[in-house]
C-alpha positions in Angstrom: 11.7 -1.7 46.4 13.3 1.7 45.9 11.5 4.7 47.3 9.8 7.5 45.4 8.0 10.7 46.3 5.6 12.9 44.4 3.2 15.9 44.5 -0.3 14.6 45.1 -3.6 16.5 44.7 -5.5 16.3 48.0 -8.5 18.7 47.6 -9.2 22.1 46.1 -6.4 24.4 47.2 -4.2 21.7 48.6 -1.3 19.5 47.4 1.1 17.4 49.4 4.5 15.7 48.8 3.8 12.0 49.6 5.5 8.7 49.3 4.3 7.1 46.1 5.0 3.8 44.3 8.3 3.5 42.5 7.4 3.3 38.8 7.3 0.0 36.9 7.1 -0.8 33.2 3.3 -1.3 33.3 0.5 0.8 31.7 -2.4 2.3 33.6 -4.3 -1.0 33.2 -1.5 -2.9 34.9 -0.3 -4.6 31.8 3.5 -5.2 31.5 5.0 -3.2 28.7 8.5 -3.4 27.1 8.4 -0.1 25.1 8.9 2.2 28.1 11.7 3.5 30.3 12.1 4.6 33.9 13.5 8.1 34.4 15.2 9.8 37.3 13.5 13.2 37.2 16.0 16.0 36.7 13.5 18.8 36.5 9.7 19.0 36.4 7.7 22.2 36.2 4.4 23.5 37.7 2.0 24.4 34.9 -1.0 26.6 34.8 -2.9 23.6 33.7 -2.0 21.9 37.0 -3.4 25.0 38.8 -6.8 24.5 37.1 -7.1 21.1 38.8 -5.7 22.3 42.1 -8.2 25.1 42.2 -11.0 22.5 41.9 -12.0 23.6 38.4 -11.9 20.1 36.9 -13.2 16.7 37.8 -9.8 15.6 39.1 -10.0 13.2 42.0 -8.0 13.2 45.2 -4.8 11.2 45.1 -3.8 12.2 41.6 0.0 12.5 41.2 0.5 15.7 39.4 3.0 16.8 36.7 3.4 16.6 33.0 6.4 18.8 32.3 9.3 16.4 32.8 13.0 16.2 32.0 14.9 13.1 33.2 17.7 10.6 33.0 17.1 7.1 31.7 17.8 4.6 34.5 16.1 1.5 33.1 14.7 0.6 29.7 12.3 -2.1 28.4 13.5 -4.8 26.1 11.8 -3.2 23.1 13.6 0.1 23.5 16.2 0.3 20.7 17.4 3.8 20.4 17.8 5.1 23.9 20.4 4.0 26.6 20.7 4.2 30.3 22.2 7.5 31.2 20.6 9.5 28.4 19.2 12.9 29.4 15.8 13.3 27.7 12.9 15.7 27.4 9.4 14.2 27.8 6.6 15.7 25.7 3.6 16.1 27.9 1.6 14.2 25.3 1.5 10.4 25.8 1.5 9.1 22.3 1.8 5.6 20.7 3.5 6.7 17.5 1.4 4.0 15.6 -2.1 5.4 15.2 -3.4 7.6 12.4 -3.2 10.8 14.3 0.4 10.2 15.6 1.5 9.4 12.1 0.0 12.8 11.1 2.0 14.5 13.9 -1.1 15.1 15.9 0.3 13.5 19.0 -2.0 15.5 21.3 -4.9 13.4 20.2 -3.3 9.9 20.1 -6.0 7.3 19.6 -4.4 4.5 21.7 -3.4 5.8 25.1 -6.7 6.8 26.6 -9.9 4.7 26.7 -12.2 7.7 27.3 -11.1 10.2 24.7 -8.4 11.0 22.2 -5.1 12.2 23.8 -3.1 11.3 26.9 -0.9 13.1 29.3 1.0 12.5 32.5 -0.7 13.4 35.8 -3.8 15.0 34.4 -7.5 14.5 34.8 -9.3 12.4 32.1 -6.0 11.9 30.2 -5.5 8.1 30.4 -4.4 7.5 34.0 -0.7 7.9 33.4 1.2 8.7 36.6 2.5 12.3 36.8 6.1 13.4 36.9 6.3 15.9 39.8 8.2 13.2 41.5 11.6 11.7 41.9 11.0 8.9 39.4 8.5 8.3 36.6 7.7 5.8 33.8 7.5 6.9 30.1 5.8 4.6 27.6 6.6 4.3 23.9 10.0 5.7 24.7 11.7 5.5 21.3 8.9 7.6 19.8 8.1 10.0 22.6 11.5 11.0 24.1 13.8 13.7 22.8 17.4 12.9 23.7 19.8 15.8 24.3 22.9 15.3 22.1 25.4 16.4 24.8 24.5 15.7 28.4 27.0 18.2 29.9 25.9 21.0 27.5 22.3 20.2 28.3 22.8 20.5 32.0 24.3 23.9 31.5 21.1 25.0 29.8 18.7 22.9 31.8 16.6 25.9 33.0 15.8 26.5 29.3 15.6 22.9 28.1 13.1 21.9 30.8 10.6 24.2 29.0 10.6 21.8 26.0 8.2 19.4 27.6 5.2 21.7 27.3 5.3 25.5 27.8 7.8 26.5 25.1 6.2 24.3 22.4 2.7 25.3 23.6 3.5 29.0 23.3 5.2 28.5 20.0 2.3 26.4 18.7 -0.2 29.2 19.6 2.0 31.7 17.8 2.4 29.6 14.7 -1.3 28.8 14.4 -2.1 32.5 14.8 0.0 33.1 11.7 2.9 34.9 13.4 5.8 35.6 11.0 8.2 38.3 10.0 6.8 41.8 10.3 3.5 40.8 11.9 1.7 42.5 14.8 0.7 40.2 17.6 -1.6 40.4 20.6 -1.0 37.8 23.3 -3.8 37.5 25.9 -2.3 36.6 29.3 1.2 37.4 30.8 1.5 34.1 32.7 4.2 31.6 31.7 2.4 30.4 28.6 1.7 33.9 27.5 5.3 34.8 28.0 6.4 31.7 26.0 4.0 32.8 23.2 5.4 36.3 23.3 9.0 35.1 23.2 8.1 32.6 20.4 6.5 35.5 18.4 9.8 37.4 18.7 11.7 34.3 17.6 9.3 34.1 14.6 10.1 37.6 13.6 7.1 39.6 14.7 7.4 43.4 14.4 5.4 44.2 17.5 4.3 41.9 20.3 1.6 43.2 22.7 0.8 41.4 25.9 -2.4 42.0 27.8 -3.1 41.2 31.5 -4.5 42.6 34.7 -1.4 41.7 36.8 1.0 44.6 37.0 4.0 42.5 38.0 3.5 40.2 35.0 3.0 43.2 32.7 6.3 44.7 34.0 8.0 41.4 33.2 6.6 41.4 29.7 8.0 44.8 29.1 11.4 43.7 30.4 11.7 41.3 27.5 10.7 43.9 24.9 7.0 43.5 24.6 4.4 46.3 24.5 1.7 45.9 27.1 -2.0 46.5 27.7 -3.4 46.8 31.2 -6.9 45.3 31.2 -7.8 47.0 34.4 -8.2 50.2 32.4 -11.7 51.2 31.3 -10.5 51.9 27.7 -11.4 49.1 25.3 -8.8 46.6 24.2 -9.1 47.9 20.6 -8.5 51.5 21.8 -5.4 50.5 23.8 -4.0 48.6 20.8 -4.7 51.7 18.6 -2.6 53.8 21.0 0.4 51.4 20.3 -0.1 50.6 16.6 -2.2 53.5 15.3 -4.9 51.0 14.3 -7.3 49.1 16.5 -6.3 45.6 15.2 -3.5 43.1 15.0 -2.5 40.6 12.4 -2.4 37.7 14.9 -4.0 36.9 18.2 -3.1 34.2 20.8 -5.3 33.1 23.7 -3.0 32.1 26.6 -5.7 32.5 29.3 -8.4 29.8 28.7 -11.6 29.1 30.5 -10.9 31.0 33.8 -10.9 34.3 32.0 -12.2 37.5 33.6 -13.8 40.6 32.1 -12.0 43.9 31.3 -12.2 47.2 33.0 -15.2 47.4 35.3 -15.7 43.7 35.0 -12.2 42.7 35.9 -13.3 40.9 39.1 -16.0 39.0 37.3 -15.4 35.6 35.7 -16.4 35.7 32.1 -15.2 32.4 30.5 -15.5 33.6 26.9 -14.1 37.1 27.5 -10.7 36.4 25.8 -12.1 34.6 22.8 -14.7 37.4 22.2 -12.1 40.2 22.6 -9.7 38.5 20.2 -12.3 38.3 17.5 -12.8 42.0 17.9 -9.2 43.0 17.5 -7.9 40.3 15.0 -7.9 41.7 11.5 -10.3 40.3 8.9 -8.9 37.1 7.5 -6.7 36.7 10.6 -6.1 33.7 12.8 -6.5 33.1 16.5 -4.3 30.5 18.2 -5.8 29.0 21.3 -3.3 27.2 23.5 -5.2 28.4 26.6 -7.1 25.5 28.2 -10.8 24.9 27.8 -12.5 22.0 29.5 -15.6 19.8 28.9 -16.6 20.1 32.5 -15.9 22.9 35.0 -17.7 22.2 38.3 -16.4 25.5 39.8 -17.8 27.8 37.0 -20.0 30.7 38.1 -22.2 30.4 35.0 -24.4 27.2 34.9 -23.8 26.7 31.2 -20.0 27.0 31.6 -20.1 24.1 34.1 -20.6 21.8 31.1 -18.2 23.6 28.8 -20.8 25.8 27.1 -19.5 29.4 26.6 -21.2 32.5 25.3 -19.0 33.0 22.3 -19.8 35.7 19.7 -19.1 33.3 16.9 -20.9 35.3 14.3 -18.3 38.0 14.6 -15.5 35.6 13.9 -17.4 34.1 11.0 -18.1 37.5 9.5 -14.4 38.4 9.7 -13.4 35.0 8.2 -11.2 34.1 11.2 -9.4 30.9 11.6 -9.4 29.3 15.0 -7.0 26.6 16.2 -7.5 24.7 19.4 -6.4 21.7 21.3 -3.4 20.1 23.0 -0.1 21.1 21.5 1.7 18.2 19.6 5.0 18.8 21.3 7.0 16.4 19.0 6.1 18.6 16.0 8.3 21.4 17.5 10.6 20.3 20.3 13.7 19.3 18.3 13.8 22.6 16.5 13.2 24.5 19.7 15.9 22.6 21.4 18.3 23.7 18.7 17.2 27.3 19.1 18.1 27.0 22.8 21.4 25.2 22.3 22.5 27.8 19.8 21.4 30.8 21.9 18.6 32.0 19.6 16.3 32.4 22.6 16.5 32.5 26.4 13.1 31.0 27.2 13.9 30.6 30.9 14.4 34.3 31.2 11.3 35.0 29.2 9.1 33.0 31.6 11.2 34.0 34.7 12.2 30.6 36.0 12.6 30.0 39.7 14.0 26.6 40.8 12.6 25.1 44.0 13.0 21.7 45.8 10.4 19.0 45.7 9.5 19.6 49.3 8.8 23.3 48.4 6.3 22.3 45.7 3.2 23.1 47.8 4.5 26.6 48.5 5.3 26.9 44.8 1.7 26.1 43.9 0.4 28.7 46.4 2.8 31.4 45.2 2.1 30.7 41.5 -1.7 30.9 42.3 -1.2 34.3 43.8 -0.2 35.6 40.4 3.6 36.1 40.7 5.5 36.6 37.5 7.4 33.3 37.8 7.6 29.8 36.3 8.4 27.3 39.1 10.8 24.4 38.2 11.0 21.6 40.7 14.5 20.1 41.3 13.8 16.7 42.9 17.4 15.4 43.1 19.2 18.8 43.4 20.8 18.2 40.0 20.1 21.7 38.7 23.2 24.0 39.3 22.7 27.0 41.5 
């Protein structure tokens, strides 16, 4: 049998590159399937969602093969795969979706009803998401391939833009989804909470959607500097001034049209509470600064169980949200896993026709598979980078 290696979660704060099983056309229950393909992984990214697990902030068990942001080349296909061929270069949505159930037919592929016995929605290499093997590896299996995979029309062209196209599996559609659901459009003012990779993807997406002003808030000065480098205004949440006051200094009014939460449940307080974990801090602050009748997009991750939470209630996913404020202002909230298929083809075209440079926006750094543990550690330190793993050295220097 051919060899395979992947990034494996060992314990909080530790991952290792280990030998893992070569993929087969079987589902997590061990049943043979004919609707899948095997991929040689061309690129696979480290995601902030992976970091939540590696920090010990979920119920992920040791031995989990990580990775849900995958781009690869088809090397084998099942007998039921009709529209893909060996040699095709494809983007893998992080959602595992059947394409047959009610929610998939409604383009809600993030909550497919048939790929996870414990809840709606599946994903590769992620806790409680169906047991599908992760793709931070040399090879991976993708089920329901005809439905799930986005084939790049020109392989050579795609490889020239692979640093950008690798973002189509998750981070770019996730940032775009957050912006769309927040109501971003031509002439709008936007506040993006968090200057990590998802926040920068949301900021760049807001620019693509025609926003007049995009403001990014964070405590990390390097990340804020990077946000300014792509044309965003910034708010330093270390400052004692309130978020509304800092926004007023930029816009002349203490509110924005659209707000996007790209932080999630590991949020911290502002100003004097910047070192204190306050899980609902971002949600509450966005309700304060979003205009009456505005919308809040929430691509930031929130979990049903957080064993590492400082607050006892937050350990079971209960947060102290000032919901009455949002109700009084008639806010709309949009949560949940991004349905990647809803956006990835259009976003692919925006990359191929040079309408956006998403790799620049998120500051891509390519690393080897062997360097993945160091990439995790560096990413966790707060660097203004998005790490892309290059398992077969196929990404040009």
